[in-house]
CSV table of C-alpha atoms and ligand atoms in Angstrom, one decimal:
chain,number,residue,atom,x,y,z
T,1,UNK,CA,-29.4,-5.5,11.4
T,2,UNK,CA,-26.0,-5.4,10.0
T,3,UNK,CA,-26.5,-9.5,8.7
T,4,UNK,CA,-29.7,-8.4,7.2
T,5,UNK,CA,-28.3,-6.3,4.8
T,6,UNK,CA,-27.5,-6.9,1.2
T,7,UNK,CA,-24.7,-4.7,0.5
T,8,UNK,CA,-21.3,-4.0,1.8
T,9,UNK,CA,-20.9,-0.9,4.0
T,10,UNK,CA,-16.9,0.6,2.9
T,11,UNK,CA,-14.9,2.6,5.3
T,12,UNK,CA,-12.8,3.9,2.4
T,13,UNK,CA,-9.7,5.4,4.2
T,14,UNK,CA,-8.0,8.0,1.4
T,15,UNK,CA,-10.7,7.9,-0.8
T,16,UNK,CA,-9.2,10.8,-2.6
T,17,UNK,CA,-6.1,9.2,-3.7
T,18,UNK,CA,-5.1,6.9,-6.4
T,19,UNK,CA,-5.9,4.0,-5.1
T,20,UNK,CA,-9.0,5.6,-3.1
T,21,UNK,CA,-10.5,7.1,-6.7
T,22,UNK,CA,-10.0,3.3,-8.5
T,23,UNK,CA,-11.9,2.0,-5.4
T,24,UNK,CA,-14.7,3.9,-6.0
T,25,UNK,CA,-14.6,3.5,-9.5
T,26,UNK,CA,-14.7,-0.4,-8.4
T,27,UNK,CA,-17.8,0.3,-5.8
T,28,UNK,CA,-19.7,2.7,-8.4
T,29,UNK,CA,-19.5,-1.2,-10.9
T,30,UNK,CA,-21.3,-2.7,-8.0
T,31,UNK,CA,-23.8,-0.5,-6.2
T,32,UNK,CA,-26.2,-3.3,-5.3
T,33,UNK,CA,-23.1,-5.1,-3.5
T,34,UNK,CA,-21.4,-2.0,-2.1
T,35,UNK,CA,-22.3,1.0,-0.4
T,36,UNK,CA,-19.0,4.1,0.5
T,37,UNK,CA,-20.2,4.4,3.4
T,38,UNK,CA,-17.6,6.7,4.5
T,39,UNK,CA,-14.9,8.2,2.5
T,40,UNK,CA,-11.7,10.4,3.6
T,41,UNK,CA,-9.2,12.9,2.3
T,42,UNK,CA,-6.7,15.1,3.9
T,43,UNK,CA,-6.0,18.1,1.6
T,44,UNK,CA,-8.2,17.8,-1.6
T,45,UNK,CA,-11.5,18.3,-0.1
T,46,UNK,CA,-11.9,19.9,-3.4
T,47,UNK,CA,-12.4,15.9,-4.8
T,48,UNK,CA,-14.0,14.7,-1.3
T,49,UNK,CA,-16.6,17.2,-2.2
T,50,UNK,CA,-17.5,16.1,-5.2
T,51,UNK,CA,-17.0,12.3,-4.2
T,52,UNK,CA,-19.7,13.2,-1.4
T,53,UNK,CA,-21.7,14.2,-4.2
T,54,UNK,CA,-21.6,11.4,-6.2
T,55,UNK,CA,-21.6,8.9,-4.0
T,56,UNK,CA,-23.3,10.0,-0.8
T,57,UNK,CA,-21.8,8.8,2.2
T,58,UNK,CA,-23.4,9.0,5.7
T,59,UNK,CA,-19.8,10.7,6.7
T,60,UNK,CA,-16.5,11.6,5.7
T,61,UNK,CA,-13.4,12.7,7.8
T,62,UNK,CA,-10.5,15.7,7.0
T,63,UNK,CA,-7.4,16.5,8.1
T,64,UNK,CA,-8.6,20.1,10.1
T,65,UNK,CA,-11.4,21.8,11.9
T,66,UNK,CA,-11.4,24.8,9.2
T,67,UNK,CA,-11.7,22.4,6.5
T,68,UNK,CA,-14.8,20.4,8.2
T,69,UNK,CA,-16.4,23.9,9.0
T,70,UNK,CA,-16.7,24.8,5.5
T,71,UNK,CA,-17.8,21.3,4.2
T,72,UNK,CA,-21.0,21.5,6.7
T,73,UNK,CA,-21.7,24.5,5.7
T,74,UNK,CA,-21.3,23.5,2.1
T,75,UNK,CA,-23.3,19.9,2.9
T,76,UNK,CA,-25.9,21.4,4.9
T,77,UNK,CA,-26.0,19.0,7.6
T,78,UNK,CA,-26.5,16.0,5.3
T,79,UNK,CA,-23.6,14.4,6.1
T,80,UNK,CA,-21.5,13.8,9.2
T,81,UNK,CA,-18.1,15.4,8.9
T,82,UNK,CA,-15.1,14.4,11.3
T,83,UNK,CA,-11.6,15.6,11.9
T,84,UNK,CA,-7.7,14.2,11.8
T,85,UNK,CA,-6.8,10.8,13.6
T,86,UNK,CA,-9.6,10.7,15.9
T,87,UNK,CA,-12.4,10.7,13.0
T,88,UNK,CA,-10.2,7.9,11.2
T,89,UNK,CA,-10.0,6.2,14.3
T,90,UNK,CA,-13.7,7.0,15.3
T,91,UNK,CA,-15.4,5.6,11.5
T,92,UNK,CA,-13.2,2.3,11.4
T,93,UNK,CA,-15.0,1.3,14.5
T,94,UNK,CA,-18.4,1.7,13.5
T,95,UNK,CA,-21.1,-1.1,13.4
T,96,UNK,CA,-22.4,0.3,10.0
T,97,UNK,CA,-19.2,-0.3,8.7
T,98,UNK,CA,-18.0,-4.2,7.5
T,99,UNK,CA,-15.4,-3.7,5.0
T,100,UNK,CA,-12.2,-1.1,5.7
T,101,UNK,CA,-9.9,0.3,2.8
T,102,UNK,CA,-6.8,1.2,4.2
T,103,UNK,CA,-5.4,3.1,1.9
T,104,UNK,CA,-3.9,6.5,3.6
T,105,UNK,CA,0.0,7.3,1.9
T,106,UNK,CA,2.6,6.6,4.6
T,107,UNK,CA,2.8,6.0,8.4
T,108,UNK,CA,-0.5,7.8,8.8
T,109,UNK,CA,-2.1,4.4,8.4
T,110,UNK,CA,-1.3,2.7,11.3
T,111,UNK,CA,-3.3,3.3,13.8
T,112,UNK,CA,-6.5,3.7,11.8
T,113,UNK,CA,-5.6,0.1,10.5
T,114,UNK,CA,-5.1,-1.7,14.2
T,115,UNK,CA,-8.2,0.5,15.4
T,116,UNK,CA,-10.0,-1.7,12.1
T,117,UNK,CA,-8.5,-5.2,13.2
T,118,UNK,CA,-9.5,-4.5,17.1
T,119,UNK,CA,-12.8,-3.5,15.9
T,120,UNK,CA,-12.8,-7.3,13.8
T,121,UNK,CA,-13.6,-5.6,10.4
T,122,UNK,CA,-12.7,-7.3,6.9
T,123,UNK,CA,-9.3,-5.2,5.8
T,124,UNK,CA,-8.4,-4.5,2.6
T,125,UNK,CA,-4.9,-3.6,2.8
T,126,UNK,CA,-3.2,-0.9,0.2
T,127,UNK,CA,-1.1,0.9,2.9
T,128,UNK,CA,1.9,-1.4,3.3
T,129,UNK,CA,3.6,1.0,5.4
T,130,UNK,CA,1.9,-0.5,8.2
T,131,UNK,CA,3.3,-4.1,7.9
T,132,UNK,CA,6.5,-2.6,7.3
T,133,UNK,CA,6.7,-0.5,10.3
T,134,UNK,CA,4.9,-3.2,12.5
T,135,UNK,CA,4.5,-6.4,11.2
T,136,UNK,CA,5.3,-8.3,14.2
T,137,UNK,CA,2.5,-6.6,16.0
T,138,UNK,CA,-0.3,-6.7,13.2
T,139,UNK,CA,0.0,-10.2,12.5
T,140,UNK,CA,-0.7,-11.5,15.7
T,141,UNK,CA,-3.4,-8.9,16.5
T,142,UNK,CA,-5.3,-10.3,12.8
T,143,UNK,CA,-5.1,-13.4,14.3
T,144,UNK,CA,-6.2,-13.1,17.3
T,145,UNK,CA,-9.2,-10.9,16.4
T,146,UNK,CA,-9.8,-13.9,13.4
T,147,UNK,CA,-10.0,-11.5,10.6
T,148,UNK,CA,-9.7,-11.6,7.0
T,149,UNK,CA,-6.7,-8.8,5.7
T,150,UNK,CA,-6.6,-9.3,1.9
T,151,UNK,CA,-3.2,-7.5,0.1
T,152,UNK,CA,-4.8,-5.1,-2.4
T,153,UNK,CA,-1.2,-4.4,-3.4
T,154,UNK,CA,-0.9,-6.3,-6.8
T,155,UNK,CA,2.3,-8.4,-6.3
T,156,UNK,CA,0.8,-9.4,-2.8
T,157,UNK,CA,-3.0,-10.4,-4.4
T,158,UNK,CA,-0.8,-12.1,-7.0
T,159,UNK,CA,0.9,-14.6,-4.4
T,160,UNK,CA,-2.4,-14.5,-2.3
T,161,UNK,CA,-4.1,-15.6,-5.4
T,162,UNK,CA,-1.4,-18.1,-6.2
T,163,UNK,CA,-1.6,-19.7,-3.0
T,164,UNK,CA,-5.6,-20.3,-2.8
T,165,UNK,CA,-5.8,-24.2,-2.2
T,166,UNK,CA,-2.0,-24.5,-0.9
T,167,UNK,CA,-0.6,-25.8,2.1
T,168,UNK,CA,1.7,-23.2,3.6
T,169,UNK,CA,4.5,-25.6,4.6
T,170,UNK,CA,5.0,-26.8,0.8
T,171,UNK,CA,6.0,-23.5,-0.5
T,172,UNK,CA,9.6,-22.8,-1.4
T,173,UNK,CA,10.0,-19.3,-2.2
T,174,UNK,CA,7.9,-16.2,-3.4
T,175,UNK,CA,9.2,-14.4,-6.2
T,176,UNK,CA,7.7,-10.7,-6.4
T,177,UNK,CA,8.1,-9.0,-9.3
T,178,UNK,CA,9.4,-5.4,-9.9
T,179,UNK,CA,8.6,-3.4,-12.9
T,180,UNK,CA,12.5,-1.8,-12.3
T,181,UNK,CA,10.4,1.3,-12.4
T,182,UNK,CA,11.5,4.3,-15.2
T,183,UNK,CA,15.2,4.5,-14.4
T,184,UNK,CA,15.5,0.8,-14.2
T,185,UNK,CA,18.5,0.7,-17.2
T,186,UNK,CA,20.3,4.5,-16.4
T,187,UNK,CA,23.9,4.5,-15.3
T,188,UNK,CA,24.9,6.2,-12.2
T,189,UNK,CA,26.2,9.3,-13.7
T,190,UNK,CA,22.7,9.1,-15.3
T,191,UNK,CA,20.8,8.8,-12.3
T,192,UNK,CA,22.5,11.9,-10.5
T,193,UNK,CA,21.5,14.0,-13.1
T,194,UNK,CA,17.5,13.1,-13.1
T,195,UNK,CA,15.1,15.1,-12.2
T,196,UNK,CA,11.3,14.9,-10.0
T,197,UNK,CA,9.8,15.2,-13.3
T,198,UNK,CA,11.2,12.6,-14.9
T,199,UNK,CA,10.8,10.2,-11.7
T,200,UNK,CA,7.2,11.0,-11.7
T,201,UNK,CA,6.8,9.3,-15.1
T,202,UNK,CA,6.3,5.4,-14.2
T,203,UNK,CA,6.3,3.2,-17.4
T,204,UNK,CA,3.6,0.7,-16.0
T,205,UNK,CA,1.4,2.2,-13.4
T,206,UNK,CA,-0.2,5.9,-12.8
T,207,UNK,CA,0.1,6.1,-8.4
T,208,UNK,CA,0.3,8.5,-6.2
T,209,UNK,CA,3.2,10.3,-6.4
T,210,UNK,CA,4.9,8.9,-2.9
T,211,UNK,CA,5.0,5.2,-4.2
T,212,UNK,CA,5.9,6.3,-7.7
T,213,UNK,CA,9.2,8.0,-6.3
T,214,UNK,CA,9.4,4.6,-4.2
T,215,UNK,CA,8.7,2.8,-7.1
T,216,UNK,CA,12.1,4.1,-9.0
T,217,UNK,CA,14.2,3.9,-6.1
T,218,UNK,CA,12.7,0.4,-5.9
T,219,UNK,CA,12.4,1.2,-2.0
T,220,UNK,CA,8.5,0.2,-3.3
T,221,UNK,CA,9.8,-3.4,-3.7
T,222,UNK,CA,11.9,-3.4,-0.3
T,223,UNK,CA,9.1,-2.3,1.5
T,224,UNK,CA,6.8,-5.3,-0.5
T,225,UNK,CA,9.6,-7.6,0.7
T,226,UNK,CA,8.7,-6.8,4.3
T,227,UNK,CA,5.3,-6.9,3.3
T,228,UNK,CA,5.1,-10.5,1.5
T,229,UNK,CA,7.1,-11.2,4.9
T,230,UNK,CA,5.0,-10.4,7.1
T,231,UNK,CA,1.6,-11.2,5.1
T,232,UNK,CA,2.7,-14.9,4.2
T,233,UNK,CA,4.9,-16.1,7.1
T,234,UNK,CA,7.7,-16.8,4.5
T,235,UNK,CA,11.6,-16.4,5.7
T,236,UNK,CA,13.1,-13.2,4.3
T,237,UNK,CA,15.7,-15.6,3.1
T,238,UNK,CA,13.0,-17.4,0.3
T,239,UNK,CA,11.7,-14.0,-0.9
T,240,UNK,CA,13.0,-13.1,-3.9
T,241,UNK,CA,13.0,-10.1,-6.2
T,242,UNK,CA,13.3,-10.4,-10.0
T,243,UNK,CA,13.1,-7.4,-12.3
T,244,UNK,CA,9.8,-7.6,-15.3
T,245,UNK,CA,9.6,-4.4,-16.6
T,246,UNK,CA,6.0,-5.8,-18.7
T,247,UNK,CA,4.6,-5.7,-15.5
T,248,UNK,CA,2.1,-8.6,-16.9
T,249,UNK,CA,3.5,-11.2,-13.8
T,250,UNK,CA,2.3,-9.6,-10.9
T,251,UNK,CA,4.2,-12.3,-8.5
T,252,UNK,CA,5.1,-16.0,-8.3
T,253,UNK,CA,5.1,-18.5,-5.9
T,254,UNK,CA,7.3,-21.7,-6.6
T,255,UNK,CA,5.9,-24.9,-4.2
T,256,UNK,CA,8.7,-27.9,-3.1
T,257,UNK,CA,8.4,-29.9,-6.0
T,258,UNK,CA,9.5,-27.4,-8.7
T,259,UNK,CA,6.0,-26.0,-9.8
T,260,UNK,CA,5.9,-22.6,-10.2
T,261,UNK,CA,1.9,-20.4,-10.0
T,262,UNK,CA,1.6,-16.9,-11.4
T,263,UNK,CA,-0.8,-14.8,-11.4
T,264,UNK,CA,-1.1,-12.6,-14.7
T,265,UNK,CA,-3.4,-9.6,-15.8
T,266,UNK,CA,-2.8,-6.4,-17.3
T,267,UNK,CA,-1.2,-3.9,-14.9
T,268,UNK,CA,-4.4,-1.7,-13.8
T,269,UNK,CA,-4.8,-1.7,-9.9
T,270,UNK,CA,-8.9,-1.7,-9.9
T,271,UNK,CA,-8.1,-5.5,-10.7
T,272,UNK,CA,-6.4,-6.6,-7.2
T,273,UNK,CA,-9.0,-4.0,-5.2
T,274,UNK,CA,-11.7,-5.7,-6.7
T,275,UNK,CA,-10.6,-9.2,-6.3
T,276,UNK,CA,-10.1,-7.9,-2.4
T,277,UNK,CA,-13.5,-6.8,-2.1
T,278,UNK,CA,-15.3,-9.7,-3.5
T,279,UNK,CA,-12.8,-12.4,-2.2
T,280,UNK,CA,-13.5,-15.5,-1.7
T,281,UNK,CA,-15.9,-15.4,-4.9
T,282,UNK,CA,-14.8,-13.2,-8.1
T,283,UNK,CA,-17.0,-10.9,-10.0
T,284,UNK,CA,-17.3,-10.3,-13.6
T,285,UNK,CA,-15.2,-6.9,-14.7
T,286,UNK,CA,-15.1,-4.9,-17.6
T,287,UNK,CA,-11.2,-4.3,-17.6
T,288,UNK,CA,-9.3,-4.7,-20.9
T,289,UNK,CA,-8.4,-8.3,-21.1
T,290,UNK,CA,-4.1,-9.7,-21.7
T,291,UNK,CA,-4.4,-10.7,-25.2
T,292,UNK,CA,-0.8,-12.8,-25.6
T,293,UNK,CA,-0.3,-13.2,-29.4
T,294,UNK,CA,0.1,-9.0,-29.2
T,295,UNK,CA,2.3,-9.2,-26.0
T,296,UNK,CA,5.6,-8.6,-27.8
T,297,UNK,CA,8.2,-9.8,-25.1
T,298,UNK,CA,7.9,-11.0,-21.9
T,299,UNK,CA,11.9,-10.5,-19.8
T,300,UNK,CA,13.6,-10.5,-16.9
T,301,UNK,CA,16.6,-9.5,-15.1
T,302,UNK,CA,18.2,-9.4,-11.5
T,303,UNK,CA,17.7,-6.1,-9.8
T,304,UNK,CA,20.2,-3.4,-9.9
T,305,UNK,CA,21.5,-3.4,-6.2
T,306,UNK,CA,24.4,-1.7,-6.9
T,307,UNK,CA,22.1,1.6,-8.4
T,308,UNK,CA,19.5,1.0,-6.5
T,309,UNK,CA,20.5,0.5,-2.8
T,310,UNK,CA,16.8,1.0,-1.1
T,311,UNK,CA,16.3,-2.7,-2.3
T,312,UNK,CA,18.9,-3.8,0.0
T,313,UNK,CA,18.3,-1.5,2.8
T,314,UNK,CA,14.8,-2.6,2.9
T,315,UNK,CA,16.1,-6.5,3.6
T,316,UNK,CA,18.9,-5.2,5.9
T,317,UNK,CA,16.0,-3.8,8.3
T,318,UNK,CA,13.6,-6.3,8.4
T,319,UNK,CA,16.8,-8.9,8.9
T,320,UNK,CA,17.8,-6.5,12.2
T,321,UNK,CA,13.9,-6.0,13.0
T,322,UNK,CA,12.7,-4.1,16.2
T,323,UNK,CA,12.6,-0.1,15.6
T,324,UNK,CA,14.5,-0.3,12.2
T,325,UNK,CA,12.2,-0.8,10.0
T,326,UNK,CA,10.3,2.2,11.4
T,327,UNK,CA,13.3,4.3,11.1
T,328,UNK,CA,14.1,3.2,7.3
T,329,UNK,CA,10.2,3.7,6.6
T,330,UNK,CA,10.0,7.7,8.2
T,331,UNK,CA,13.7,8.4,6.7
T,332,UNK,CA,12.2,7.2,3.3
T,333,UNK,CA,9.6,9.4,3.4
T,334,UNK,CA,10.7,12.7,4.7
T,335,UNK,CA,13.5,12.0,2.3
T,336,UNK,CA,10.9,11.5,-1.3
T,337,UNK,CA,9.0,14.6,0.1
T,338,UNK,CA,12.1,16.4,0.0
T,339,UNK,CA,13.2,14.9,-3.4
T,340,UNK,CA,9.4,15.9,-4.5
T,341,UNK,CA,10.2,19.9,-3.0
T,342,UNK,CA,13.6,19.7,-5.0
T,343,UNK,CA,15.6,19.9,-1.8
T,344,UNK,CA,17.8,16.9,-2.8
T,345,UNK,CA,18.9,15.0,-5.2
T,346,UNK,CA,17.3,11.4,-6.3
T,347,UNK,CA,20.5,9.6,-5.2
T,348,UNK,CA,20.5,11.6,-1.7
T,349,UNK,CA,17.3,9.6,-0.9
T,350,UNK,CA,19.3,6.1,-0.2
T,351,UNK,CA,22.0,8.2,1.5
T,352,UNK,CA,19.9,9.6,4.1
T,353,UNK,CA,18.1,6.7,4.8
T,354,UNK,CA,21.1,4.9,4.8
T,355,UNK,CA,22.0,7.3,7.4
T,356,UNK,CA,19.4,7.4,9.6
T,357,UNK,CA,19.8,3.4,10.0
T,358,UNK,CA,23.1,3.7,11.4
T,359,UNK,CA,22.3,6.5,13.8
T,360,UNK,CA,19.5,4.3,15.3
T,361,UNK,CA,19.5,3.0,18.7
T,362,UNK,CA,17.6,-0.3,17.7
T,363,UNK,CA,14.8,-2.0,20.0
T,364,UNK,CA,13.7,-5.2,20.2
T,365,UNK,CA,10.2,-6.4,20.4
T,366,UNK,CA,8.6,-2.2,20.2
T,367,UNK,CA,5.1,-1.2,21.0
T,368,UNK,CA,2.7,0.5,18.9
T,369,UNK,CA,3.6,4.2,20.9
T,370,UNK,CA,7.4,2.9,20.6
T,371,UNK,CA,7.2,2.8,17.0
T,372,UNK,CA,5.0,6.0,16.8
T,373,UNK,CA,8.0,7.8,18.6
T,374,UNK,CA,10.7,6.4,16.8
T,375,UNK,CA,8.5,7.6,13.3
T,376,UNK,CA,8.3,11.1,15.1
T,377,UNK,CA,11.6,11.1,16.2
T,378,UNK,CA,13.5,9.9,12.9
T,379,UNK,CA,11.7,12.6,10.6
T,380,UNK,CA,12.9,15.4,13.2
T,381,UNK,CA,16.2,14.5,13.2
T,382,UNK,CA,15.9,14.7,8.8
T,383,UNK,CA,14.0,17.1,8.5
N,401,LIG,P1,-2.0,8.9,-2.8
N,401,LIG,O1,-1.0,9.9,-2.3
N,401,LIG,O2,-2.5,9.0,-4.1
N,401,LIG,O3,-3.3,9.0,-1.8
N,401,LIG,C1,-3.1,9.0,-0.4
N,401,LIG,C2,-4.4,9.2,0.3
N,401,LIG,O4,-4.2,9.4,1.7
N,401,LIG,C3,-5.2,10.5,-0.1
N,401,LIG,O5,-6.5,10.3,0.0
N,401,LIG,C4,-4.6,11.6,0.9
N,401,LIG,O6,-5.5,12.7,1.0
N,401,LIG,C5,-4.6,10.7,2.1
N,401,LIG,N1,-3.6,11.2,3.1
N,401,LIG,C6,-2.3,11.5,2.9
N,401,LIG,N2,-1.7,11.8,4.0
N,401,LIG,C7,-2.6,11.7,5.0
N,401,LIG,C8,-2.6,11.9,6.4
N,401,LIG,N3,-1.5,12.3,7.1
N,401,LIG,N4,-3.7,11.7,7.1
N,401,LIG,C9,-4.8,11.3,6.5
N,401,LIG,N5,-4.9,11.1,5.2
N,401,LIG,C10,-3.8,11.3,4.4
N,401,LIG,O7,-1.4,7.5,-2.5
N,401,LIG,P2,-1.8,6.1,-3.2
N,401,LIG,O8,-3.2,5.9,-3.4
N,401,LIG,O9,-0.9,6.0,-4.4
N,401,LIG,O10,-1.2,5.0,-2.2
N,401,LIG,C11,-1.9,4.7,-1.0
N,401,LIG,C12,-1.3,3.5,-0.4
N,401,LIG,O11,-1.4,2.4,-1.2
N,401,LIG,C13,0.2,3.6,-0.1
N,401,LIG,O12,0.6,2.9,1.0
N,401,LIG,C14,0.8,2.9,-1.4
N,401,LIG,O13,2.1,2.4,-1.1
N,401,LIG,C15,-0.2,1.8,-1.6
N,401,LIG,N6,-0.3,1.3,-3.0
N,401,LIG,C16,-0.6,2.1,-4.0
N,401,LIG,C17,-0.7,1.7,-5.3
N,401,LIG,C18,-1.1,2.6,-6.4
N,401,LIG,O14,-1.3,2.1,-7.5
N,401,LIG,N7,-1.3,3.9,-6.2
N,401,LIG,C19,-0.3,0.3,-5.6
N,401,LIG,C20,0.0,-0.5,-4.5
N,401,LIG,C21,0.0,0.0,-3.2
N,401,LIG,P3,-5.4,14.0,0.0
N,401,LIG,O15,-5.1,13.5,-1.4
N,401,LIG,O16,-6.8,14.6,0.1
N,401,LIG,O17,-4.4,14.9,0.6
N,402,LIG,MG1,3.0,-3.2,-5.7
């Protein structure tokens, strides 16, 4: 019987990712709490295979029939193996399954997250691009099904955090903070010169390598706008950005009368996945500990908008809403993939999806397939 049980069962959606690999170093701290009950990849099946090892799930899902064909053979039966969309979909709706990890990179993760909320599973949410592309249908759809979706994004657990014991209508504004990412103090003669290599190289955080381009283009922090949005019910108007390149502040929420909550920690993501998977309690963790007398400095500074213009194209589509959003989010991302193939330049990326905005036809009020063709349809036209 599912109550019976002691441990968790994890649908761990990209378990062969960054933050798919930290989630299982999380689950491997607590195996009497937690079980990987199913784990997925899409290309390294290389890593799958040894996380199938280690951690024996009951199945695991990748992207193509050739690739599952040679895992069975490899597994010998022992575990279930299931292909593309329809095994995402298929293992998120599973009665052995009580916690879902969304973390697949990109667009991919909508659906498998809805199919999760429909199914009234806990959600711990890394995959923002599914509150950017469709907020205004996911929020509803968590409430209505009464489930819990806890941010594992670390500026989103920070204001969760902050606002434990809180009354929403007494907060004035959210503050997220940005690390400004590694070209956070380059001119613009600079920044047309730099290369993927060098973007790759994140001062505070080691990611995947998607949200670490995002992540100096600061698109990352427009697309947590639209997340903290959507999450928190808080006017895009009272969300503001403010550059900490310590990355010790995760986020901030300041309440009516003046008092400001943080929530600090050193930056290491296995912190905010853990909190999501034990929430409401908290669990002891060996991670290294903030130790202030040694923390040199602690600064900040207004964004760069006029370097980095994702930040602003990120508030200009959630302020327009309907299909926009998904267009910025599928221009944003055929555009880093080309930046990652060295097919354009790193201040291309804004220019396209800059582009793309204006070419749009925007809709009102989409549906789920409306938004799925306006994602297919945007990275055809940039392709
Ligand atoms: P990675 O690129 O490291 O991992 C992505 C995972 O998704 C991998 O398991 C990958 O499989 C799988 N995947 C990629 N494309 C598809 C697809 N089309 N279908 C099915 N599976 C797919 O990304 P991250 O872990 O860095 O990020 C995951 C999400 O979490 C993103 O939304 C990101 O914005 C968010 N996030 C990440 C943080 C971080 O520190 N990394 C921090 C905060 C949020 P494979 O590798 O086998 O190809
Ligand atoms: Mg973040």
């Amino acid at each position: 019987m599912q109550n019976n049980r002691v441990h968790k069962n994890i649908a761990l959606l990209g378990s062969t990712g960054s933050i798919g690999t930290q989630t299982l170093d999380v689950i491997a701290n607590f195996p009497k709490d937690f079980k990987a009950t199913y784990l997925t990849g899409n290309n390294n099946t290389s890593l799958l295979l040894e996380q199938i090892r280690r951690f024996q799930p009951k199945g695991v899902v990748v992207s193509n029939e050739k690739s599952a064909k040679e895992l069975r053979k490899q597994l010998g039966g022992k575990t279930e193996v299931l292909v593309g969309e329809e095994g995402l979909l298929e293992i998120v709706q599973r009665d052995d399954v009580d916690i879902v990890i969304s973390a697949l990179v990109g667009f991919a993760g909508l659906k498998p997250t809805i199919k999760a909320i429909e199914a009234k599973k806990k959600i711990a949410l890394a995959n923002k691009e599914t509150l950017v592309v469709a907020g205004e249908i996911i929020m509803p759809l968590v409430e209505k099904h009464r489930i819990d979706l806890l941010p594992v994004d670390s500026e989103h657990s920070a204001i969760f955090q902050c606002l434990v014991g809180e009354l929403p209508n007494k907060i004035e504004k959210i503050i997220l903070t940005a690390s400004g990412g590694p070209f956070r103090t380059k001119s613009k003669a600079e920044l047309s010169k730099v290369t993927r290599e060098q973007a790759l190289k994140h001062p505070n955080w080691t990611m995947g390598s998607k949200i670490t381009i995002d992540s100096a283009t600061l698109m990352n922090k427009g697309l947590e706008v639209i997340e903290a949005h959507w999450l928190f019910g808080i006017p895009l108007d009272n969300i503001e950005v403010v550059v900490h390149p310590q990355s010790i502040i995760h986020s901030m929420v300041e309440f009516v009368d003046g008092s400001i909550k943080a929530q600090l920690g050193i930056p290491d993501m296995k912190i905010p996945i853990q909190y999501a998977l034990t929430y409401p309690s908290r669990s002891r963790s060996i991670f290294p500990r903030v130790h202030f007398p040694t923390l040199s400095e602690m600064t900040f500074f207004e964004p760069d908008h006029e370097n980095f213009p994702c930040l602003q194209l990120a508030y200009d589509a959630l302020r327009e809403g309907g299909t926009i959003p998904a267009v910025m989010n599928a221009a944003n991302e055929v555009a880093v993939a080309k930046f990652l193939r060295d097919e354009i330049t790193f201040l291309d990326i804004p220019k396209m999806i800059s582009k793309a905005m204006e070419k749009h036809t925007n809709k009102a009020n989409p549906s789920v397939e409306e938004i799925v063709d306006v994602d297919r349809e945007t990275r055809r036209n940039f392709q």
